[in-house]
Each structure stands twice: as structure tokens, then as C-alpha cells.
Short mmCIF file of C-alpha atoms in Angstrom, two decimals:
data_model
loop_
_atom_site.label_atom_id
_atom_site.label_comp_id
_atom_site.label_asym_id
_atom_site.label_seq_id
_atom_site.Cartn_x
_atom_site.Cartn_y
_atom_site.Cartn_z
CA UNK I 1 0.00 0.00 0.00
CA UNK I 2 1.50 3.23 -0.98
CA UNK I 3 -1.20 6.21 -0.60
CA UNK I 4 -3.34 5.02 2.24
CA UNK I 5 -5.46 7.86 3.84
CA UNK I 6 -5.36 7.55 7.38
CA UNK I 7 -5.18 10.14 10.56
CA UNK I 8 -2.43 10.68 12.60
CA UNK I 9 -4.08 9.35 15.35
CA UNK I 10 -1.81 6.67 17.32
CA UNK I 11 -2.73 3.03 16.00
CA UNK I 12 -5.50 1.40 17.83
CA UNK I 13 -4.45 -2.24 19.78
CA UNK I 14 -6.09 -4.75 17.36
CA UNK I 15 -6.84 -7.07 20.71
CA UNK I 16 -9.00 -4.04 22.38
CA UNK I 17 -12.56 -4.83 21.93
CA UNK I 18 -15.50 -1.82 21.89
CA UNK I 19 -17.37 -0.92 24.74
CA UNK I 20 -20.52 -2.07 25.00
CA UNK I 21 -23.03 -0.02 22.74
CA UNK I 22 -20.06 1.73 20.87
CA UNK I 23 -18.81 1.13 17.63
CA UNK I 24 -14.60 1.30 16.97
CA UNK I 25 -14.86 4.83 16.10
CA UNK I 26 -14.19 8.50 16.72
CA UNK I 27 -16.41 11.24 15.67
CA UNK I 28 -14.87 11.16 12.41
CA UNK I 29 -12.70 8.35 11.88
CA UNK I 30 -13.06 4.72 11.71
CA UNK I 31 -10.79 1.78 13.10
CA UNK I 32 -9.96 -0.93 10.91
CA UNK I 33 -7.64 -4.12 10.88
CA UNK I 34 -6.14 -5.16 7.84
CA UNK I 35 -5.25 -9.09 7.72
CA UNK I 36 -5.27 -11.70 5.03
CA UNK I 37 -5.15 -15.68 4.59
CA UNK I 38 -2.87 -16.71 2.39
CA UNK I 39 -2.31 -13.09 0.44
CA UNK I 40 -6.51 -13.13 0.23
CA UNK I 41 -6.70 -9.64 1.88
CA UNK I 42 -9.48 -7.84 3.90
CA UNK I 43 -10.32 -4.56 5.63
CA UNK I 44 -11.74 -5.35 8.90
CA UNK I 45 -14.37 -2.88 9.94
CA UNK I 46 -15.04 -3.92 14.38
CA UNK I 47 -18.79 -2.89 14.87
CA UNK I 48 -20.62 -4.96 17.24
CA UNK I 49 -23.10 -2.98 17.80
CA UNK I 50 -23.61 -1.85 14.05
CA UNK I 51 -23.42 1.62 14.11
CA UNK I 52 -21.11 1.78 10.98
CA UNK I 53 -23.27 2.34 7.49
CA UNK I 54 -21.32 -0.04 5.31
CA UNK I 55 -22.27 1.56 2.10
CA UNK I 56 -21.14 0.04 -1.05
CA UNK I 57 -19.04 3.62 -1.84
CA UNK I 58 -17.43 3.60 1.72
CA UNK I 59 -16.58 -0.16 0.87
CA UNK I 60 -15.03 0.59 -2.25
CA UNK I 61 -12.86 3.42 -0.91
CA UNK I 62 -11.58 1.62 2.06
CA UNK I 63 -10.95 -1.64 -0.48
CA UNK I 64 -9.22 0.84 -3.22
CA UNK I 65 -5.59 0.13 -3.48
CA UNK I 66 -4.78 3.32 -4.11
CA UNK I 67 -6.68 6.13 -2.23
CA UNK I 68 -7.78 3.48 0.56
CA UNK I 69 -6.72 0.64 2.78
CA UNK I 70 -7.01 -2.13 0.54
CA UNK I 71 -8.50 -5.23 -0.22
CA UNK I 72 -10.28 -8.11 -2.21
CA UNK I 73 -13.02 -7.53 0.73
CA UNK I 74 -14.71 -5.62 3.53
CA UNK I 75 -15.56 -7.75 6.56
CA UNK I 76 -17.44 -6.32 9.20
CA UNK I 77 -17.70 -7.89 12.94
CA UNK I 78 -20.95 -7.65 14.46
CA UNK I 79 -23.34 -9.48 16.08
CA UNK I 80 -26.51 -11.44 14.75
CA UNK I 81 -28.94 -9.30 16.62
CA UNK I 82 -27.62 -6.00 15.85
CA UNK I 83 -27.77 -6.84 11.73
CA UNK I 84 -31.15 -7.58 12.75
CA UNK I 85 -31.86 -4.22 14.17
CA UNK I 86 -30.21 -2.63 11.76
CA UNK I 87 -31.93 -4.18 8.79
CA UNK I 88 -28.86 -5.80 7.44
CA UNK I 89 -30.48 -8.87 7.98
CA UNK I 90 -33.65 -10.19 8.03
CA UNK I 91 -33.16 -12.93 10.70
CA UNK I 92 -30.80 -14.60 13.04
CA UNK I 93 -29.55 -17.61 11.21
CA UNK I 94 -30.54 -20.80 12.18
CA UNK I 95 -28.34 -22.08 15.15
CA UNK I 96 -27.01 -18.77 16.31
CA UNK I 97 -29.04 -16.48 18.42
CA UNK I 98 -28.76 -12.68 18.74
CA UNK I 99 -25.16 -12.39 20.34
CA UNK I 100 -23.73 -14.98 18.19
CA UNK I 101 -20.72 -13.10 16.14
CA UNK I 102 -21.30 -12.40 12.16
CA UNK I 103 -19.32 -12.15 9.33
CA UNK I 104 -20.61 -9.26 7.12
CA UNK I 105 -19.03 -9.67 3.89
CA UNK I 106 -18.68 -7.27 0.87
CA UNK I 107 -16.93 -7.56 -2.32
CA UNK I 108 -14.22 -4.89 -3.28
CA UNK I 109 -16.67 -3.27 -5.49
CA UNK I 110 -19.79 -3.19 -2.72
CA UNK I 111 -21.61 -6.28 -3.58
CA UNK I 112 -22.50 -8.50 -0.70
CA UNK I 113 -21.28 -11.89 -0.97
CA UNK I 114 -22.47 -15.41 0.90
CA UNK I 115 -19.35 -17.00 2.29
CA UNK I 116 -15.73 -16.65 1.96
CA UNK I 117 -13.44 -19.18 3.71
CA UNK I 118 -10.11 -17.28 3.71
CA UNK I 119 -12.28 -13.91 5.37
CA UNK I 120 -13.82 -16.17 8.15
CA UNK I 121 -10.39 -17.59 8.81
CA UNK I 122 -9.69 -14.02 8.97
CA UNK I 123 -12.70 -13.32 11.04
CA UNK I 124 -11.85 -15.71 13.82
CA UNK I 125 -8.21 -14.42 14.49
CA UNK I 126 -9.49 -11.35 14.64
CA UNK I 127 -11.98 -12.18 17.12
CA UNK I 128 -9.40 -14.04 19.32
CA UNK I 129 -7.06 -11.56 19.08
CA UNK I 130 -9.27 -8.80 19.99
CA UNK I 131 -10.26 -10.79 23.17
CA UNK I 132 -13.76 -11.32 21.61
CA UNK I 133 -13.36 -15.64 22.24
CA UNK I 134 -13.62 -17.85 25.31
CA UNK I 135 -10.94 -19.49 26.92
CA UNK I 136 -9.24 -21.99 24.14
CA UNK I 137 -9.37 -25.68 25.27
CA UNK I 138 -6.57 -28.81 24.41
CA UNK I 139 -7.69 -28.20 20.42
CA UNK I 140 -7.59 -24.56 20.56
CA UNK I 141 -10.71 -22.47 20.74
CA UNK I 142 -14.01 -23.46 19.00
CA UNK I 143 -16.79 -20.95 17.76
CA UNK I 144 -19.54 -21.10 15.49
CA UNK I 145 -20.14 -17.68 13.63
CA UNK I 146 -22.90 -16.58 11.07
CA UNK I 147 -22.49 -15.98 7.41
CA UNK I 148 -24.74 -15.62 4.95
CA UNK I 149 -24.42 -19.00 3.56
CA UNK I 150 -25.22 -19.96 6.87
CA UNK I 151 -23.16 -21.09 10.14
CA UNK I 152 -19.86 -21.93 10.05
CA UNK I 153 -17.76 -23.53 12.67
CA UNK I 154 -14.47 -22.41 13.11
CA UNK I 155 -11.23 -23.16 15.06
CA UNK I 156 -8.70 -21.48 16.30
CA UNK I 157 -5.96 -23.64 16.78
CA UNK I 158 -2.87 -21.09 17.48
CA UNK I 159 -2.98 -17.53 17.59
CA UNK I 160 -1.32 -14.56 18.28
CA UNK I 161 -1.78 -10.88 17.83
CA UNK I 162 -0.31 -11.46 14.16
CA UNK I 163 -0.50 -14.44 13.60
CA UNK I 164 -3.13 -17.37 13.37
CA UNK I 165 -3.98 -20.97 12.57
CA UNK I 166 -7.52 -21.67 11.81
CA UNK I 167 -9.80 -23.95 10.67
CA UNK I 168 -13.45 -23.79 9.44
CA UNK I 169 -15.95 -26.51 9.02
CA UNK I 170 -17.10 -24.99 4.83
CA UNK I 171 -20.42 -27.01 4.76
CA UNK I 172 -21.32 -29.60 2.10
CA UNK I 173 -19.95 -28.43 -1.21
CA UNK I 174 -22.47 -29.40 -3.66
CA UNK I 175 -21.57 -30.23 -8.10
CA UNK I 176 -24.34 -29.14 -9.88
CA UNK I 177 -23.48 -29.94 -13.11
CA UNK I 178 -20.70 -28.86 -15.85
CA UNK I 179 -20.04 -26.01 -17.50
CA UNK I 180 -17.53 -23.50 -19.56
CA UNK I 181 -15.62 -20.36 -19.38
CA UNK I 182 -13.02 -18.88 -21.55
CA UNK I 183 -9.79 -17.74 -20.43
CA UNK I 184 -7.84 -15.57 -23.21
CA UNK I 185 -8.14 -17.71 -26.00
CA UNK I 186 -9.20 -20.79 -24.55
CA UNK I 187 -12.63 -22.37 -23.35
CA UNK I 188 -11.94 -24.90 -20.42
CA UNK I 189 -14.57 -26.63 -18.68
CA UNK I 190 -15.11 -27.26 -14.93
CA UNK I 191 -17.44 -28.32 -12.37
CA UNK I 192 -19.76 -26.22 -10.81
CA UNK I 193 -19.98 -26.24 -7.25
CA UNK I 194 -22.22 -24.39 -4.87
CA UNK I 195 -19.75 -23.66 -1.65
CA UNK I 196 -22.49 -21.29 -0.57
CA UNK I 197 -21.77 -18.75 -3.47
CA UNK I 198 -20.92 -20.17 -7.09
CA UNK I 199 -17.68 -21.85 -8.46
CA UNK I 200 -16.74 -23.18 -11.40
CA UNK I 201 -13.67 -25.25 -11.19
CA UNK I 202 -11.52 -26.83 -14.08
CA UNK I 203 -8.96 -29.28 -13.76
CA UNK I 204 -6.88 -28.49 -17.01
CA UNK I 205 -5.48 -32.21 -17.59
CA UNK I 206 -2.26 -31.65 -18.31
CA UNK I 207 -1.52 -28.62 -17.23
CA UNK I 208 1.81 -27.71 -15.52
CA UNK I 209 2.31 -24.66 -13.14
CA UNK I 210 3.72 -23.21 -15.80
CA UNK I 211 1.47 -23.04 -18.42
CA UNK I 212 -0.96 -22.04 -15.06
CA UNK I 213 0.94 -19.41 -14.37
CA UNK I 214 1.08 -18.35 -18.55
CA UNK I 215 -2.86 -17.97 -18.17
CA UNK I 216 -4.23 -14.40 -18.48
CA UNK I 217 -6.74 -14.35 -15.93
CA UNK I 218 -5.46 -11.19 -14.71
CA UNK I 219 -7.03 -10.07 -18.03
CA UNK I 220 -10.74 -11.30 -17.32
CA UNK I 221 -12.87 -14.32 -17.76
CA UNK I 222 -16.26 -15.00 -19.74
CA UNK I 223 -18.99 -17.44 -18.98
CA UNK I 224 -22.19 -19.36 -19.27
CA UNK I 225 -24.35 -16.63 -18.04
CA UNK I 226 -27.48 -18.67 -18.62
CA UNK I 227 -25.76 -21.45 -15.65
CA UNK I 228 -24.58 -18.59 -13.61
CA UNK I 229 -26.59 -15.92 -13.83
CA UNK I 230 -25.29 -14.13 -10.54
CA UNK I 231 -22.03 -14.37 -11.74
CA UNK I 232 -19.35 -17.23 -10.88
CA UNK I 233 -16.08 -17.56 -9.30
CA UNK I 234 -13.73 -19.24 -11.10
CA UNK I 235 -10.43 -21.19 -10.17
CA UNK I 236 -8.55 -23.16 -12.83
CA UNK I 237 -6.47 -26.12 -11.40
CA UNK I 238 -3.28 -28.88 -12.32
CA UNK I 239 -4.14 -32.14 -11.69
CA UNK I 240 -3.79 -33.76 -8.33
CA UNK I 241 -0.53 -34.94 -8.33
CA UNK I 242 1.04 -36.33 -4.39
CA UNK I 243 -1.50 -35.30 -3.02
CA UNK I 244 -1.87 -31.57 -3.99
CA UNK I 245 -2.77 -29.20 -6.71
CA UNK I 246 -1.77 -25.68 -8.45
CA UNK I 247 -4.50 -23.22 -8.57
CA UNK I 248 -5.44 -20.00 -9.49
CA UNK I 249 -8.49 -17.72 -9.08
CA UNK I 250 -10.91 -15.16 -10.63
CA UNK I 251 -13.20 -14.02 -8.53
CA UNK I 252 -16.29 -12.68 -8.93
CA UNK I 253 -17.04 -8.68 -7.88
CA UNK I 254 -13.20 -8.24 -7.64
CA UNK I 255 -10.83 -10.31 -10.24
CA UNK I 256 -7.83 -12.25 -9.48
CA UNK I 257 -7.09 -12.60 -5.89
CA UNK I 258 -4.14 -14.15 -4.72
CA UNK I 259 -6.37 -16.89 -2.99
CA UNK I 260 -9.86 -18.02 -2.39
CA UNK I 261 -11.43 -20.01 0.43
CA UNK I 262 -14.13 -21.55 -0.93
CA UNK I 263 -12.41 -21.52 -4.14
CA UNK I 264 -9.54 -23.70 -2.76
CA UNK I 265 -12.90 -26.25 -1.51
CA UNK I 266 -14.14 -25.92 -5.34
CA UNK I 267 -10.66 -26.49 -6.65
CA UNK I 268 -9.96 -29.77 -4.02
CA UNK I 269 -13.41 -31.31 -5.01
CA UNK I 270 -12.86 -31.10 -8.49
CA UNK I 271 -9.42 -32.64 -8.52
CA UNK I 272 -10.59 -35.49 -6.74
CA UNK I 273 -13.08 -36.23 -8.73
CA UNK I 274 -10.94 -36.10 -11.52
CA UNK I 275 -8.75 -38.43 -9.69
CA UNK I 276 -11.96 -40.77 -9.01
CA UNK I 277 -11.20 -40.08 -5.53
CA UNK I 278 -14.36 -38.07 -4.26
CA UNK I 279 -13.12 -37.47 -1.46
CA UNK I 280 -9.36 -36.90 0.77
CA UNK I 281 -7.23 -33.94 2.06
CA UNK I 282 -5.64 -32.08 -0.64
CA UNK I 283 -3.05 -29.19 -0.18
CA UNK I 284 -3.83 -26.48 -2.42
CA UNK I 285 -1.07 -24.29 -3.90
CA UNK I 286 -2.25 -21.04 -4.43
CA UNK I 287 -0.48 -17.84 -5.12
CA UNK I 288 -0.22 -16.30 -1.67
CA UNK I 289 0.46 -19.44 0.19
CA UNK I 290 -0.65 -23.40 0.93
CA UNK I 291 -4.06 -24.78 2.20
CA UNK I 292 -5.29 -27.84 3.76
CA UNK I 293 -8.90 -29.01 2.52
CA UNK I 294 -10.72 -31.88 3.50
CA UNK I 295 -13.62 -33.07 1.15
CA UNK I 296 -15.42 -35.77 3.73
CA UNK I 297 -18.36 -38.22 2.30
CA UNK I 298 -19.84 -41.76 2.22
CA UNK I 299 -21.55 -44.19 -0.23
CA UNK I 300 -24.01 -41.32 -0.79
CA UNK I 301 -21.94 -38.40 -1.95
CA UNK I 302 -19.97 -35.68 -0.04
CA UNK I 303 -20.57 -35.08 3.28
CA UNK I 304 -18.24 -32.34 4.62
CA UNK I 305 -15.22 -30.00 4.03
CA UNK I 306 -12.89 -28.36 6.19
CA UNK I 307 -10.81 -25.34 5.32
CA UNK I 308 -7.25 -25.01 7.19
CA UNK I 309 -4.51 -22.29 6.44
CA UNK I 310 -2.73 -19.43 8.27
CA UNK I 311 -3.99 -15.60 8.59
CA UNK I 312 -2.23 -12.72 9.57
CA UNK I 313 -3.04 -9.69 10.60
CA UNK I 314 -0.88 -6.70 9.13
CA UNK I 315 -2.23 -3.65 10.95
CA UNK I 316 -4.58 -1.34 12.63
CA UNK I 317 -5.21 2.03 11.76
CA UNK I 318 -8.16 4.73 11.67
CA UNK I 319 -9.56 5.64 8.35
CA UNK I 320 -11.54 9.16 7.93
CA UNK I 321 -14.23 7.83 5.50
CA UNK I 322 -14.61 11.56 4.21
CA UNK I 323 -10.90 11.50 2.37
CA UNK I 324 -11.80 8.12 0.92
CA UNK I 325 -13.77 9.95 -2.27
CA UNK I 326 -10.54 12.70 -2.91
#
């Protein structure tokens, strides 16, 4: 980051929670973390109480690379009953109750979005390092948080203030059918799978990380918008190969990342069925680091996933949302 517009204020302790009916703010600025899994990066608005309007134009500026923060996402921490009061959401979701924590996602470009694996990862080391969890146990500390795919249970295995390893339980990733997309020059097809929001992922047979890395995605992808009319994500993918693959993303409402949560699930349930697998752990390279997914399932189909992988949390600043739209 090379132009961010913050105050001079001193930088905020990213383990201080808010008191209670307060949101992290001043009169005129707002605090935010910034943090990332695996190079996936997010601007972390703390507003329990949900007294921040997260507009899609102060989402945008904070995300903006160069007159704001940063980031492929906004994530905002609040709780299920205050989204409720607010009108964010309609309803607590099922298995939470009003104090249950929520992960309030928007795309770089203001869009709300259902799940993303890398920003609850994110989420949860936030939490923990903010002093927002419960005592951690012999596995770490356990919590189940709200998204708008639904609940997700996460873990915090090891944490510090900069530092985390967590893992989330990403639901039952369900193939509903084939499709295509074109990349440059060349139409590839994939499996689409529902992680909660929409993925198409293609195993490229063949492919080496070299002719992955040759592919302009950076440039823009097209496809079936009769299957997807919301949009799609899209992750192309080597192979499994020893028990891990190559991938790389294109993500819907912001472009390339350098990683994707639910993508990486996408990516690990295609290559095993590829294999004829169906199911396993599978490390998945992306371009900001390595994950762990586990694609669990029976005689009947898949059954689970699990997401594992680091997150780290770069800084905390304040933000005056009025400089945002110089």
C-alpha cells in the first residue's frame, strides 16, 4: 500500500474490543484491521453494535488500493442481533441467536457476498485476538459464527496478535453440473460447485504450473451466463498430483485474488473427482500461500469440508471515510 489515507491518530491495539453499545470509532474516523489468509486480503471494519453504514461507496474506498486501505473484501464484525436491528439482515440464522458473532461480507466493489473461507479464517483471528473468544481448550478455541451462507464452525488452533492458525468446518460443497468459461483464447470446462456462493472449477489435464501461471486471468474471464446468472467464481487447477494441486483464481465482484477459500474447496473437489477419488485432504497451492482441505463423504456423496490455512493480521489504523472519495 503506498497512498493510504489515514489520521495521525496513534494506531488502535487490534486485541482491544469496543465498549458495549459503541462502535470502533471516533467522531470522524473509523478503526480498521487489515489481515489476510494466504495473500486473500481484507479490511476489517469492528462494529458490534452496528453503528457503521457499510455503504457500497465507503466499501469501495476503504478496499481501493490506491486512495484506501485495501482489499479483495470488507468484513465487518458484528453481532446477529444488531444486523437484525439494523436491517442488514432479516433474521438470526438458524443455530445462532442474537449475540452470536457475524461475518458481514462485501466484495471490493460493494456487492454483498455469501461465504468466503479465507475472510472467516480471517474473522476468527481477529476475534481471538481482539479478546472477543472464550478461553481456548486442548484443540484450541471453538466458535460457530454466522455468514450468509449460513453457520460456520471455526477453530482457532494457534494464535497470536499477528499471527493465526484456523480452521473452518465450509459445509457440504455441492456439483451441480458442468459447464464452460473462456480464459484468453481458450474455453476450459469445470465443475460447478455451490460452496455457498458459485464456483466453477476446471482441472486443465495436463496442465503444468507453468502453463498455469502463462494464463491471463489477470485479463478477465467469460462465462455461461445462462448457468450462472449471478455471476461465478472461477479457479482453474493442475491435476492432483502427491496429493496436492496448483491453482489459481478469478473471482467474482473483484478479479484475481491471490487466494480463495471456498475456491480452494471448489478447486480440491474437483481434482478429486478427476482423480476418481471423491473425497481426501488435498493441499492447495495457491499464489499467496498453501491450504489444507478436507472433502469428507460416504456411499451417498460428499458429506463435509474443512478449510485449514494461516492468517495474519498486518495492521490497525483509523480511516476518515470523508478522504476516501478525494
Amino acid at each position: 500500500m503506498t497512498d493510504a489515507h489515514t489520521s495521525t491518530a496513534p494506531t488502535p491495539d487490534p486485541r482491544r474490543g469496543s465498549p458495549a453499545g459503541s462502535a470502533d470509532r471516533t467522531d470522524t474516523a473509523l478503526t480498521v484491521v487489515k489481515a489476510h489468509g494466504t495473500g486473500n486480503d481484507f479490511v476489517v471494519v469492528p462494529d458490534p453494535d452496528v453503528l457503521v453504514d457499510v455503504t457500497p461507496e465507503l466499501v469501495r474506498g476503504l478496499c481501493d488500493r490506491h486512495r484506501g486501505v485495501g482489499g479483495d473484501g470488507l468484513i465487518r464484525v458484528a453481532t446477529c442481533g444488531a444486523l437484525v436491528r439494523a436491517g442488514v439482515l432479516d433474521a438470526v440464522p438458524d443455530g445462532l441467536d442474537d449475540n452470536s458473532w457475524f461475518m458481514d461480507y462485501r466484495n471490493a466493489d460493494g456487492s454483498t457476498a455469501e461465504m468466503c473461507g479465507n475472510g472467516v479464517r480471517v474473522f476468527g483471528h481477529v476475534l481471538h485476538a481482539r479478546g472477543l473468544l472464550g478461553d481456548a481448550g486442548p484443540g484450541g478455541t471453538e466458535v460457530t459464527v454466522g455468514t450468509r451462507a449460513g453457520a460456520r464452525t471455526l477453530r482457532v488452533h494457534s494464535a497470536d496478535d499477528v499471527s493465526a492458525d484456523v480452521s473452518v468446518d465450509m459445509g457440504v460443497p455441492a456439483v451441480t453440473g458442468v459447464s464452460t468459461c473462456t480464459v484468453g483464447d481458450r474455453d476450459i470446462a469445470g465443475l460447478a460447485v455451490d460452496m455457498g456462493n458459485p464456483h466453477l472449477a476446471a482441472v486443465v489435464p495436463g496442465l503444468t504450473a507453468g502453463d498455469l501461471a502463462d494464463l491471463p486471468l489477470d485479463r478477465g474471464v467469460t462465462h455461461d451466463e445462462a448457468f450462472f446468472p449471478d455471476g461465478v467464481n472461477v479457479e482453474v487447477v493442475t491435476a492432483l498430483a502427491d496429493g496436492a494441486v496448483r491453482m489459481r483464481v478469478h473471482e467474482r465482484g473483484v478479479g484475481e485474488t491471490l487466494s480463495c477459500g471456498t475456491g480452494t474447496v471448489a478447486a480440491a473437489v474437483a481434482a478429486l473427482a478427476d482423480a476418481g477419488d471423491g473425497t481426501g485432504t488435498v493441499d492447495v497451492h495457491v499464489p499467496g500461500g498453501v491450504v489444507s482441505v478436507t472433502v469428507e463423504g460416504n456411499d451417498e456423496g460428499i458429506t463435509g469440508s474443512t478449510l485449514r490455512g494461516p492468517s495474519r493480521i498486518v495492521f490497525a489504523t483509523t480511516v476518515d471515510p470523508a478522504v476516501l472519495a478525494g
